[in-house]
PDB file of C-alpha atoms in Angstrom:
ATOM      1  CA  UNK F 223      22.763  22.969 156.066  1.00  0.00           C
ATOM      2  CA  UNK F 224      23.874  21.976 152.768  1.00  0.00           C
ATOM      3  CA  UNK F 225      27.404  21.334 152.149  1.00  0.00           C
ATOM      4  CA  UNK F 226      27.449  24.246 149.401  1.00  0.00           C
ATOM      5  CA  UNK F 227      26.387  26.709 152.143  1.00  0.00           C
ATOM      6  CA  UNK F 228      29.143  25.619 154.421  1.00  0.00           C
ATOM      7  CA  UNK F 229      31.666  26.002 151.846  1.00  0.00           C
ATOM      8  CA  UNK F 230      30.420  29.471 150.936  1.00  0.00           C
ATOM      9  CA  UNK F 231      30.538  30.476 154.630  1.00  0.00           C
ATOM     10  CA  UNK F 232      33.990  29.177 154.904  1.00  0.00           C
ATOM     11  CA  UNK F 233      35.176  31.089 151.741  1.00  0.00           C
ATOM     12  CA  UNK F 234      33.414  34.316 153.140  1.00  0.00           C
ATOM     13  CA  UNK F 235      35.273  33.803 156.588  1.00  0.00           C
ATOM     14  CA  UNK F 236      38.686  33.336 154.893  1.00  0.00           C
ATOM     15  CA  UNK F 237      38.054  36.543 152.696  1.00  0.00           C
ATOM     16  CA  UNK F 238      37.241  38.464 155.903  1.00  0.00           C
ATOM     17  CA  UNK F 239      40.433  37.251 157.602  1.00  0.00           C
ATOM     18  CA  UNK F 240      42.586  38.169 154.586  1.00  0.00           C
ATOM     19  CA  UNK F 241      41.129  41.574 154.303  1.00  0.00           C
ATOM     20  CA  UNK F 242      41.782  42.158 158.021  1.00  0.00           C
ATOM     21  CA  UNK F 243      45.443  40.849 157.636  1.00  0.00           C
ATOM     22  CA  UNK F 244      45.893  43.194 154.747  1.00  0.00           C
ATOM     23  CA  UNK F 245      44.434  46.037 156.638  1.00  0.00           C
ATOM     24  CA  UNK F 246      46.757  45.270 159.657  1.00  0.00           C
ATOM     25  CA  UNK F 247      49.903  44.975 157.342  1.00  0.00           C
ATOM     26  CA  UNK F 248      48.792  48.168 155.716  1.00  0.00           C
ATOM     27  CA  UNK F 249      48.519  49.968 159.001  1.00  0.00           C
ATOM     28  CA  UNK F 250      52.016  48.586 160.107  1.00  0.00           C
ATOM     29  CA  UNK F 251      53.537  49.939 156.897  1.00  0.00           C
ATOM     30  CA  UNK F 252      52.029  53.286 157.490  1.00  0.00           C
ATOM     31  CA  UNK F 253      53.284  53.252 161.051  1.00  0.00           C
ATOM     32  CA  UNK F 254      56.899  52.298 159.593  1.00  0.00           C
ATOM     33  CA  UNK F 255      56.628  55.017 157.143  1.00  0.00           C
ATOM     34  CA  UNK F 256      55.431  57.645 159.638  1.00  0.00           C
ATOM     35  CA  UNK F 257      58.321  57.031 161.969  1.00  0.00           C
ATOM     36  CA  UNK F 258      60.821  56.867 158.979  1.00  0.00           C
ATOM     37  CA  UNK F 259      59.330  60.383 157.872  1.00  0.00           C
ATOM     38  CA  UNK F 260      59.443  61.703 161.453  1.00  0.00           C
ATOM     39  CA  UNK F 261      63.126  60.380 161.789  1.00  0.00           C
ATOM     40  CA  UNK F 262      64.117  62.078 158.510  1.00  0.00           C
ATOM     41  CA  UNK F 263      62.503  65.320 159.582  1.00  0.00           C
ATOM     42  CA  UNK F 264      64.240  65.157 162.875  1.00  0.00           C
ATOM     43  CA  UNK F 265      67.664  64.207 161.259  1.00  0.00           C
ATOM     44  CA  UNK F 266      67.122  67.256 158.832  1.00  0.00           C
ATOM     45  CA  UNK F 267      66.126  69.689 161.597  1.00  0.00           C
ATOM     46  CA  UNK F 268      68.676  68.616 164.239  1.00  0.00           C
ATOM     47  CA  UNK F 269      71.323  67.883 161.618  1.00  0.00           C
ATOM     48  CA  UNK F 270      72.233  64.322 162.214  1.00  0.00           C
ATOM     49  CA  UNK F 271      74.430  62.707 159.489  1.00  0.00           C
ATOM     50  CA  UNK F 272      77.003  59.955 158.672  1.00  0.00           C
ATOM     51  CA  UNK F 273      80.613  61.033 159.892  1.00  0.00           C
ATOM     52  CA  UNK F 274      83.378  61.201 157.127  1.00  0.00           C
ATOM     53  CA  UNK F 275      86.620  59.519 157.555  1.00  0.00           C
ATOM     54  CA  UNK F 276      89.961  58.975 155.730  1.00  0.00           C
ATOM     55  CA  UNK F 277      93.457  57.482 156.231  1.00  0.00           C
ATOM     56  CA  UNK F 278      95.420  60.605 156.377  1.00  0.00           C
ATOM     57  CA  UNK F 279      98.840  59.184 157.096  1.00  0.00           C
ATOM     58  CA  UNK F 280     100.987  56.096 157.635  1.00  0.00           C
ATOM     59  CA  UNK F 281     104.106  56.677 159.742  1.00  0.00           C
ATOM     60  CA  UNK F 282     107.064  54.257 160.675  1.00  0.00           C
ATOM     61  CA  UNK F 283     108.527  55.866 163.892  1.00  0.00           C
ATOM     62  CA  UNK F 284     110.816  52.783 164.494  1.00  0.00           C
ATOM     63  CA  UNK F 285     112.236  50.232 162.195  1.00  0.00           C
ATOM     64  CA  UNK F 286     115.000  47.768 162.740  1.00  0.00           C
ATOM     65  CA  UNK F 287     116.160  44.421 161.516  1.00  0.00           C
ATOM     66  CA  UNK F 288     113.563  42.666 163.665  1.00  0.00           C
ATOM     67  CA  UNK F 289     110.389  44.846 163.501  1.00  0.00           C
ATOM     68  CA  UNK F 290     108.768  47.822 162.228  1.00  0.00           C
ATOM     69  CA  UNK F 291     106.347  49.979 164.350  1.00  0.00           C
ATOM     70  CA  UNK F 292     103.719  51.477 162.140  1.00  0.00           C
ATOM     71  CA  UNK F 293     101.182  54.029 163.083  1.00  0.00           C
ATOM     72  CA  UNK F 294      98.046  54.719 160.821  1.00  0.00           C
ATOM     73  CA  UNK F 295      96.284  58.114 161.201  1.00  0.00           C
ATOM     74  CA  UNK F 296      92.548  58.030 160.647  1.00  0.00           C
ATOM     75  CA  UNK F 297      90.888  61.525 160.623  1.00  0.00           C
ATOM     76  CA  UNK F 298      87.110  61.103 161.516  1.00  0.00           C
ATOM     77  CA  UNK F 299      84.779  64.280 161.159  1.00  0.00           C
ATOM     78  CA  UNK F 300      81.413  64.439 163.173  1.00  0.00           C
ATOM     79  CA  UNK F 301      78.892  66.624 161.572  1.00  0.00           C
ATOM     80  CA  UNK F 302      76.346  66.008 164.340  1.00  0.00           C
ATOM     81  CA  UNK F 303      75.575  68.150 167.319  1.00  0.00           C
ATOM     82  CA  UNK F 304      76.314  65.597 169.819  1.00  0.00           C
ATOM     83  CA  UNK F 305      79.351  63.280 170.346  1.00  0.00           C
ATOM     84  CA  UNK F 306      79.350  59.997 168.658  1.00  0.00           C
ATOM     85  CA  UNK F 307      80.978  56.833 170.125  1.00  0.00           C
ATOM     86  CA  UNK F 308      83.733  55.084 168.204  1.00  0.00           C
ATOM     87  CA  UNK F 309      82.746  51.449 168.977  1.00  0.00           C
ATOM     88  CA  UNK F 310      85.318  49.449 167.292  1.00  0.00           C
ATOM     89  CA  UNK F 311      88.275  49.799 165.087  1.00  0.00           C
ATOM     90  CA  UNK F 312      89.092  46.697 162.954  1.00  0.00           C
ATOM     91  CA  UNK F 313      92.346  46.784 160.987  1.00  0.00           C
ATOM     92  CA  UNK F 314      94.253  44.497 158.555  1.00  0.00           C
ATOM     93  CA  UNK F 315      97.500  44.922 156.813  1.00  0.00           C
ATOM     94  CA  UNK F 316      98.080  42.698 153.821  1.00  0.00           C
ATOM     95  CA  UNK F 317     100.655  42.363 151.031  1.00  0.00           C
ATOM     96  CA  UNK F 318      99.404  40.939 147.634  1.00  0.00           C
ATOM     97  CA  UNK F 319      96.327  39.702 149.204  1.00  0.00           C
ATOM     98  CA  UNK F 320      98.287  37.894 152.081  1.00  0.00           C
ATOM     99  CA  UNK F 321      97.708  38.803 155.605  1.00  0.00           C
ATOM    100  CA  UNK F 322     100.615  40.342 157.640  1.00  0.00           C
ATOM    101  CA  UNK F 323      98.993  41.576 160.684  1.00  0.00           C
ATOM    102  CA  UNK F 324      95.425  42.221 161.906  1.00  0.00           C
ATOM    103  CA  UNK F 325      93.569  43.366 165.056  1.00  0.00           C
ATOM    104  CA  UNK F 326      90.655  44.886 166.759  1.00  0.00           C
ATOM    105  CA  UNK F 327      90.690  47.900 169.041  1.00  0.00           C
ATOM    106  CA  UNK F 328      87.442  48.176 171.080  1.00  0.00           C
ATOM    107  CA  UNK F 329      86.019  51.288 172.734  1.00  0.00           C
ATOM    108  CA  UNK F 330      88.263  53.343 170.779  1.00  0.00           C
ATOM    109  CA  UNK F 331      86.937  56.738 172.282  1.00  0.00           C
ATOM    110  CA  UNK F 332      84.428  59.395 171.316  1.00  0.00           C
ATOM    111  CA  UNK F 333      84.284  61.996 168.388  1.00  0.00           C
ATOM    112  CA  UNK F 334      83.321  65.380 169.591  1.00  0.00           C
ATOM    113  CA  UNK F 335      80.278  67.245 168.408  1.00  0.00           C
ATOM    114  CA  UNK F 336      80.842  69.261 165.135  1.00  0.00           C
ATOM    115  CA  UNK F 337      84.553  68.296 165.378  1.00  0.00           C
ATOM    116  CA  UNK F 338      87.346  66.136 163.895  1.00  0.00           C
ATOM    117  CA  UNK F 339      89.620  63.742 165.724  1.00  0.00           C
ATOM    118  CA  UNK F 340      92.727  61.952 164.472  1.00  0.00           C
ATOM    119  CA  UNK F 341      92.761  58.509 165.732  1.00  0.00           C
ATOM    120  CA  UNK F 342      96.162  56.597 165.793  1.00  0.00           C
ATOM    121  CA  UNK F 343      96.110  52.837 165.122  1.00  0.00           C
ATOM    122  CA  UNK F 344      99.537  51.399 166.503  1.00  0.00           C
ATOM    123  CA  UNK F 345     100.696  48.360 164.584  1.00  0.00           C
ATOM    124  CA  UNK F 346     103.745  45.974 164.984  1.00  0.00           C
ATOM    125  CA  UNK F 347     105.215  44.050 162.046  1.00  0.00           C
ATOM    126  CA  UNK F 348     107.438  41.320 163.193  1.00  0.00           C
ATOM    127  CA  UNK F 349     109.769  40.316 160.371  1.00  0.00           C
ATOM    128  CA  UNK F 350     110.547  36.812 161.491  1.00  0.00           C
ATOM    129  CA  UNK F 351     106.777  35.971 161.565  1.00  0.00           C
ATOM    130  CA  UNK F 352     106.441  37.359 158.069  1.00  0.00           C
ATOM    131  CA  UNK F 353     109.545  35.579 156.563  1.00  0.00           C
ATOM    132  CA  UNK F 354     108.543  32.185 158.375  1.00  0.00           C
ATOM    133  CA  UNK F 355     105.261  32.481 156.869  1.00  0.00           C
ATOM    134  CA  UNK F 356     105.872  33.675 153.387  1.00  0.00           C
ATOM    135  CA  UNK F 357     109.304  32.287 152.288  1.00  0.00           C
ATOM    136  CA  UNK F 358     109.513  34.266 149.116  1.00  0.00           C
ATOM    137  CA  UNK F 359     109.756  37.524 151.085  1.00  0.00           C
ATOM    138  CA  UNK F 360     113.434  38.041 151.309  1.00  0.00           C
ATOM    139  CA  UNK F 361     115.539  40.283 153.554  1.00  0.00           C
ATOM    140  CA  UNK F 362     116.660  43.463 151.842  1.00  0.00           C
ATOM    141  CA  UNK F 363     113.542  43.654 149.648  1.00  0.00           C
ATOM    142  CA  UNK F 364     110.488  46.213 149.454  1.00  0.00           C
ATOM    143  CA  UNK F 365     107.031  44.873 149.699  1.00  0.00           C
ATOM    144  CA  UNK F 366     103.748  46.631 148.761  1.00  0.00           C
ATOM    145  CA  UNK F 367     101.083  46.887 151.488  1.00  0.00           C
ATOM    146  CA  UNK F 368      97.476  47.633 151.869  1.00  0.00           C
ATOM    147  CA  UNK F 369      96.110  49.020 154.988  1.00  0.00           C
ATOM    148  CA  UNK F 370      92.342  48.104 155.577  1.00  0.00           C
ATOM    149  CA  UNK F 371      90.479  49.763 158.596  1.00  0.00           C
ATOM    150  CA  UNK F 372      86.820  49.391 159.452  1.00  0.00           C
ATOM    151  CA  UNK F 373      85.344  51.915 161.847  1.00  0.00           C
ATOM    152  CA  UNK F 374      82.205  51.043 163.775  1.00  0.00           C
ATOM    153  CA  UNK F 375      80.371  54.365 164.892  1.00  0.00           C
ATOM    154  CA  UNK F 376      77.219  54.665 166.815  1.00  0.00           C
ATOM    155  CA  UNK F 377      75.165  57.701 165.252  1.00  0.00           C
ATOM    156  CA  UNK F 378      71.948  58.839 167.121  1.00  0.00           C
ATOM    157  CA  UNK F 379      68.740  57.969 164.984  1.00  0.00           C
ATOM    158  CA  UNK F 380      70.905  56.568 162.238  1.00  0.00           C
ATOM    159  CA  UNK F 381      72.213  53.779 164.412  1.00  0.00           C
ATOM    160  CA  UNK F 382      75.295  51.721 164.206  1.00  0.00           C
ATOM    161  CA  UNK F 383      77.434  52.111 160.730  1.00  0.00           C
ATOM    162  CA  UNK F 384      80.644  50.848 159.410  1.00  0.00           C
ATOM    163  CA  UNK F 385      83.131  52.994 157.629  1.00  0.00           C
ATOM    164  CA  UNK F 386      85.452  51.061 155.406  1.00  0.00           C
ATOM    165  CA  UNK F 387      88.942  52.590 154.622  1.00  0.00           C
ATOM    166  CA  UNK F 388      92.051  51.640 152.912  1.00  0.00           C
ATOM    167  CA  UNK F 389      95.465  52.835 151.947  1.00  0.00           C
ATOM    168  CA  UNK F 390      98.330  51.484 149.886  1.00  0.00           C
ATOM    169  CA  UNK F 391     102.104  51.895 150.411  1.00  0.00           C
ATOM    170  CA  UNK F 392     105.390  50.130 150.587  1.00  0.00           C
ATOM    171  CA  UNK F 393     107.481  49.006 153.473  1.00  0.00           C
ATOM    172  CA  UNK F 394     111.129  47.394 153.560  1.00  0.00           C
ATOM    173  CA  UNK F 395     112.271  44.124 155.096  1.00  0.00           C
ATOM    174  CA  UNK F 396     115.846  45.491 156.079  1.00  0.00           C
ATOM    175  CA  UNK F 397     119.042  43.678 155.719  1.00  0.00           C
ATOM    176  CA  UNK F 398     122.257  44.486 157.802  1.00  0.00           C
ATOM    177  CA  UNK F 399     125.057  45.783 155.585  1.00  0.00           C
ATOM    178  CA  UNK F 400     128.263  43.619 155.022  1.00  0.00           C
ATOM    179  CA  UNK F 401     131.508  45.368 156.409  1.00  0.00           C
ATOM    180  CA  UNK F 402     135.213  44.617 155.457  1.00  0.00           C
ATOM    181  CA  UNK F 403     138.436  46.098 156.743  1.00  0.00           C
ATOM    182  CA  UNK F 404     140.266  46.315 153.192  1.00  0.00           C
ATOM    183  CA  UNK F 405     143.584  47.308 154.710  1.00  0.00           C
ATOM    184  CA  UNK F 406     145.218  49.459 157.531  1.00  0.00           C
ATOM    185  CA  UNK F 407     147.735  51.895 156.401  1.00  0.00           C
ATOM    186  CA  UNK F 408     149.998  53.209 159.214  1.00  0.00           C
ATOM    187  CA  UNK F 409     151.293  56.794 159.141  1.00  0.00           C
ATOM    188  CA  UNK F 410     153.508  56.647 162.099  1.00  0.00           C
ATOM    189  CA  UNK F 411     154.914  53.412 163.442  1.00  0.00           C
ATOM    190  CA  UNK F 412     156.620  52.783 166.816  1.00  0.00           C
ATOM    191  CA  UNK F 413     156.290  50.148 169.374  1.00  0.00           C
ATOM    192  CA  UNK F 414     154.738  52.375 171.796  1.00  0.00           C
ATOM    193  CA  UNK F 415     152.207  53.726 169.486  1.00  0.00           C
ATOM    194  CA  UNK F 416     151.349  53.412 165.877  1.00  0.00           C
ATOM    195  CA  UNK F 417     148.943  55.800 164.051  1.00  0.00           C
ATOM    196  CA  UNK F 418     147.137  54.366 161.131  1.00  0.00           C
ATOM    197  CA  UNK F 419     144.029  54.675 158.876  1.00  0.00           C
ATOM    198  CA  UNK F 420     141.500  51.948 158.605  1.00  0.00           C
ATOM    199  CA  UNK F 421     140.076  51.283 155.178  1.00  0.00           C
ATOM    200  CA  UNK F 422     136.613  50.313 155.548  1.00  0.00           C
ATOM    201  CA  UNK F 423     133.995  48.917 152.986  1.00  0.00           C
ATOM    202  CA  UNK F 424     130.325  49.003 153.729  1.00  0.00           C
ATOM    203  CA  UNK F 425     128.077  46.937 151.319  1.00  0.00           C
ATOM    204  CA  UNK F 426     124.336  47.943 151.302  1.00  0.00           C
ATOM    205  CA  UNK F 427     122.335  44.761 150.443  1.00  0.00           C
ATOM    206  CA  UNK F 428     118.876  46.552 150.565  1.00  0.00           C
ATOM    207  CA  UNK F 429     116.784  47.481 147.631  1.00  0.00           C
ATOM    208  CA  UNK F 430     116.796  51.071 148.707  1.00  0.00           C
ATOM    209  CA  UNK F 431     119.390  53.921 149.289  1.00  0.00           C
ATOM    210  CA  UNK F 432     120.877  54.627 152.553  1.00  0.00           C
ATOM    211  CA  UNK F 433     122.271  58.156 153.852  1.00  0.00           C
ATOM    212  CA  UNK F 434     124.991  57.203 156.481  1.00  0.00           C
ATOM    213  CA  UNK F 435     124.918  59.808 159.338  1.00  0.00           C
ATOM    214  CA  UNK F 436     127.121  58.202 162.049  1.00  0.00           C
ATOM    215  CA  UNK F 437     129.077  55.137 162.843  1.00  0.00           C
ATOM    216  CA  UNK F 438     130.042  53.564 166.080  1.00  0.00           C
ATOM    217  CA  UNK F 439     132.391  50.632 166.175  1.00  0.00           C
ATOM    218  CA  UNK F 440     134.973  48.543 168.108  1.00  0.00           C
ATOM    219  CA  UNK F 441     137.802  46.614 166.314  1.00  0.00           C
ATOM    220  CA  UNK F 442     140.106  43.970 167.351  1.00  0.00           C
ATOM    221  CA  UNK F 443     143.448  43.194 165.611  1.00  0.00           C
ATOM    222  CA  UNK F 444     144.853  39.573 166.450  1.00  0.00           C
ATOM    223  CA  UNK F 445     142.223  39.520 169.345  1.00  0.00           C
ATOM    224  CA  UNK F 446     143.624  42.756 170.699  1.00  0.00           C
ATOM    225  CA  UNK F 447     141.134  45.702 171.026  1.00  0.00           C
ATOM    226  CA  UNK F 448     142.546  48.665 169.181  1.00  0.00           C
ATOM    227  CA  UNK F 449     139.986  51.030 170.271  1.00  0.00           C
ATOM    228  CA  UNK F 450     136.363  52.313 169.683  1.00  0.00           C
ATOM    229  CA  UNK F 451     134.850  55.380 168.688  1.00  0.00           C
ATOM    230  CA  UNK F 452     131.692  57.067 167.442  1.00  0.00           C
ATOM    231  CA  UNK F 453     131.986  59.186 164.176  1.00  0.00           C
ATOM    232  CA  UNK F 454     129.716  61.531 162.540  1.00  0.00           C
ATOM    233  CA  UNK F 455     130.195  61.028 158.700  1.00  0.00           C
ATOM    234  CA  UNK F 456     127.873  61.737 155.883  1.00  0.00           C
ATOM    235  CA  UNK F 457     127.870  59.700 152.863  1.00  0.00           C
ATOM    236  CA  UNK F 458     125.505  57.977 150.519  1.00  0.00           C
ATOM    237  CA  UNK F 459     125.318  54.257 149.924  1.00  0.00           C
ATOM    238  CA  UNK F 460     123.292  53.400 146.964  1.00  0.00           C
ATOM    239  CA  UNK F 461     121.102  50.322 146.896  1.00  0.00           C
ATOM    240  CA  UNK F 462     122.881  47.153 146.406  1.00  0.00           C
ATOM    241  CA  UNK F 463     126.015  49.453 146.367  1.00  0.00           C
ATOM    242  CA  UNK F 464     129.378  49.799 148.088  1.00  0.00           C
ATOM    243  CA  UNK F 465     130.648  52.851 150.037  1.00  0.00           C
ATOM    244  CA  UNK F 466     134.393  53.103 151.314  1.00  0.00           C
ATOM    245  CA  UNK F 467     135.453  55.167 154.505  1.00  0.00           C
ATOM    246  CA  UNK F 468     138.792  55.861 156.117  1.00  0.00           C
ATOM    247  CA  UNK F 469     138.807  55.942 159.890  1.00  0.00           C
ATOM    248  CA  UNK F 470     141.850  56.939 161.931  1.00  0.00           C
ATOM    249  CA  UNK F 471     142.989  54.543 164.474  1.00  0.00           C
ATOM    250  CA  UNK F 472     145.975  54.233 167.095  1.00  0.00           C
ATOM    251  CA  UNK F 473     147.231  51.164 168.860  1.00  0.00           C
ATOM    252  CA  UNK F 474     150.382  49.943 170.743  1.00  0.00           C
ATOM    253  CA  UNK F 475     151.996  47.106 168.714  1.00  0.00           C
ATOM    254  CA  UNK F 476     153.928  45.691 171.610  1.00  0.00           C
ATOM    255  CA  UNK F 477     150.519  44.567 172.814  1.00  0.00           C
ATOM    256  CA  UNK F 478     150.360  42.250 170.090  1.00  0.00           C
ATOM    257  CA  UNK F 479     152.962  39.765 171.251  1.00  0.00           C
ATOM    258  CA  UNK F 480     154.097  37.330 168.588  1.00  0.00           C
ATOM    259  CA  UNK F 481     151.336  38.477 166.318  1.00  0.00           C
ATOM    260  CA  UNK F 482     153.392  41.569 165.908  1.00  0.00           C
ATOM    261  CA  UNK F 483     155.981  39.834 163.650  1.00  0.00           C
ATOM    262  CA  UNK F 484     153.289  38.761 161.289  1.00  0.00           C
ATOM    263  CA  UNK F 485     152.241  42.370 160.971  1.00  0.00           C
ATOM    264  CA  UNK F 486     155.557  43.473 160.304  1.00  0.00           C
ATOM    265  CA  UNK F 487     156.328  40.889 157.758  1.00  0.00           C
ATOM    266  CA  UNK F 488     153.243  41.983 155.919  1.00  0.00           C
ATOM    267  CA  UNK F 489     151.215  38.594 156.516  1.00  0.00           C
ATOM    268  CA  UNK F 490     147.512  38.647 156.936  1.00  0.00           C
ATOM    269  CA  UNK F 491     146.329  39.967 160.449  1.00  0.00           C
ATOM    270  CA  UNK F 492     143.000  38.571 161.748  1.00  0.00           C
ATOM    271  CA  UNK F 493     140.588  41.253 162.856  1.00  0.00           C
ATOM    272  CA  UNK F 494     136.941  41.421 164.111  1.00  0.00           C
ATOM    273  CA  UNK F 495     134.800  44.555 164.092  1.00  0.00           C
ATOM    274  CA  UNK F 496     131.359  45.371 165.739  1.00  0.00           C
ATOM    275  CA  UNK F 497     129.225  48.368 165.789  1.00  0.00           C
ATOM    276  CA  UNK F 498     126.243  50.259 164.335  1.00  0.00           C
ATOM    277  CA  UNK F 499     125.379  52.533 161.548  1.00  0.00           C
ATOM    278  CA  UNK F 500     122.736  55.386 161.716  1.00  0.00           C
ATOM    279  CA  UNK F 501     121.205  55.976 158.304  1.00  0.00           C
ATOM    280  CA  UNK F 502     118.354  57.830 156.811  1.00  0.00           C
ATOM    281  CA  UNK F 503     116.238  55.856 154.322  1.00  0.00           C
ATOM    282  CA  UNK F 504     113.092  56.656 152.200  1.00  0.00           C
ATOM    283  CA  UNK F 505     111.111  54.992 155.186  1.00  0.00           C
ATOM    284  CA  UNK F 506     112.743  56.941 157.871  1.00  0.00           C
ATOM    285  CA  UNK F 507     115.689  56.716 160.104  1.00  0.00           C
ATOM    286  CA  UNK F 508     117.331  53.218 160.987  1.00  0.00           C
ATOM    287  CA  UNK F 509     120.064  51.998 163.225  1.00  0.00           C
ATOM    288  CA  UNK F 510     121.506  48.875 161.723  1.00  0.00           C
ATOM    289  CA  UNK F 511     124.240  46.591 163.060  1.00  0.00           C
ATOM    290  CA  UNK F 512     127.629  45.831 161.408  1.00  0.00           C
ATOM    291  CA  UNK F 513     129.755  42.967 162.266  1.00  0.00           C
ATOM    292  CA  UNK F 514     132.467  40.714 161.025  1.00  0.00           C
ATOM    293  CA  UNK F 515     134.553  38.205 162.886  1.00  0.00           C
ATOM    294  CA  UNK F 516     137.568  36.192 161.592  1.00  0.00           C
ATOM    295  CA  UNK F 517     138.423  38.519 158.834  1.00  0.00           C
ATOM    296  CA  UNK F 518     141.934  39.072 157.534  1.00  0.00           C
ATOM    297  CA  UNK F 519     143.591  42.313 156.629  1.00  0.00           C
ATOM    298  CA  UNK F 520     147.157  43.673 156.029  1.00  0.00           C
ATOM    299  CA  UNK F 521     149.204  46.476 157.627  1.00  0.00           C
ATOM    300  CA  UNK F 522     150.779  48.725 154.954  1.00  0.00           C
ATOM    301  CA  UNK F 523     152.815  51.713 154.777  1.00  0.00           C
ATOM    302  CA  UNK F 524     151.200  54.935 153.782  1.00  0.00           C
ATOM    303  CA  UNK F 525     153.497  55.272 150.578  1.00  0.00           C
ATOM    304  CA  UNK F 526     152.583  51.648 149.417  1.00  0.00           C
ATOM    305  CA  UNK F 527     151.031  51.550 145.980  1.00  0.00           C
ATOM    306  CA  UNK F 528     147.411  50.693 145.786  1.00  0.00           C
ATOM    307  CA  UNK F 529     148.341  47.897 143.360  1.00  0.00           C
ATOM    308  CA  UNK F 530     149.881  46.049 146.222  1.00  0.00           C
ATOM    309  CA  UNK F 531     146.751  46.255 148.280  1.00  0.00           C
ATOM    310  CA  UNK F 532     145.067  43.264 146.672  1.00  0.00           C
TER     311      UNK F 532
END
C-alpha cells in the first residue's frame, strides 16, 4: 500500500470519528433541550416559581450604653404548591462600607406552600467592639448602616437559589447624660427635719432628642444619704441641650455632724448622685445611667435671689 493511500484512509477515519462525535454532541444537546422543555412545562403546569422576599422592618427592642439588640424582619412569599426549605441566612451589617457584625443562620426553617412567612434575624451590636475597631465613631453620634441579607432557598425543579436583600437606616451610639446639682433651696429648716428642693441639671450629650419619662436616684450630701426616690416626670431634652428639674427632698441636718456648720455658713457642700433616667428616643426607649461623685453645691433659703446662686 502506498503512503498516499494510507494517508487518505487515515483522513477518512478521522472524518468519520468527527461525524460520530458531532452526532453524539448533537444528541446530548437534544436530550438537554428535551429535559429543559419538560422542566419548563412541568414548572408551568404545576406552578413552580422563585419565591419573593423583602426586608420589611428593622426593630431595636433593646438599646443601652453597651449594646443594641436589633431584629431584622424578612418576609418571604412562596408561590409553589409545596413547602420550600430555607437552607441558610447570611447577614451583614455595615456602616460606610465597614463591617459592624456578620453571621450565618443555618437550617432557618421552611416556607409553607402558597404562603408567606416573616423570618426574624436577631443581631447584637456591641458598642465597645465597634469603638475599639473604628476610632472615629464617637459616643453620642448617629451612624448610618446597611443591612445585607442573602437567603439560600431550595426550590423543586429550579434548584437552590440565592435571594439578595438590603436595607438602609441609622443607629445611635448612646452617651450617658451629665448630671449636676446646681443648688438646694430649703423651704423649712430644723435640726430634726429640713424640707428642700433639689435643683438638678441634666445635659444631653447625644445627637438626638430625648423625652424624659421617669427618673430614679439616690443622693448623698457630705457622705450622708438624704434619700432616694422614683419620679415620673415628662420633659424634653434637646440634642446637645440642657434640661433643669426641681426635686423635693427631706433630710435631718443633725445627722451631718461637723459638716452641718459648713452648710449653715453657706459654704460648699459635697454631694454624690446616682440613678437612671428612662427616655424615649427616635430609636426607641432607653434606660440610661446618671452619676456624679465629688460635686459641690450650696444650701440656700427659698427667698434667696437667683443672682446669688452662682
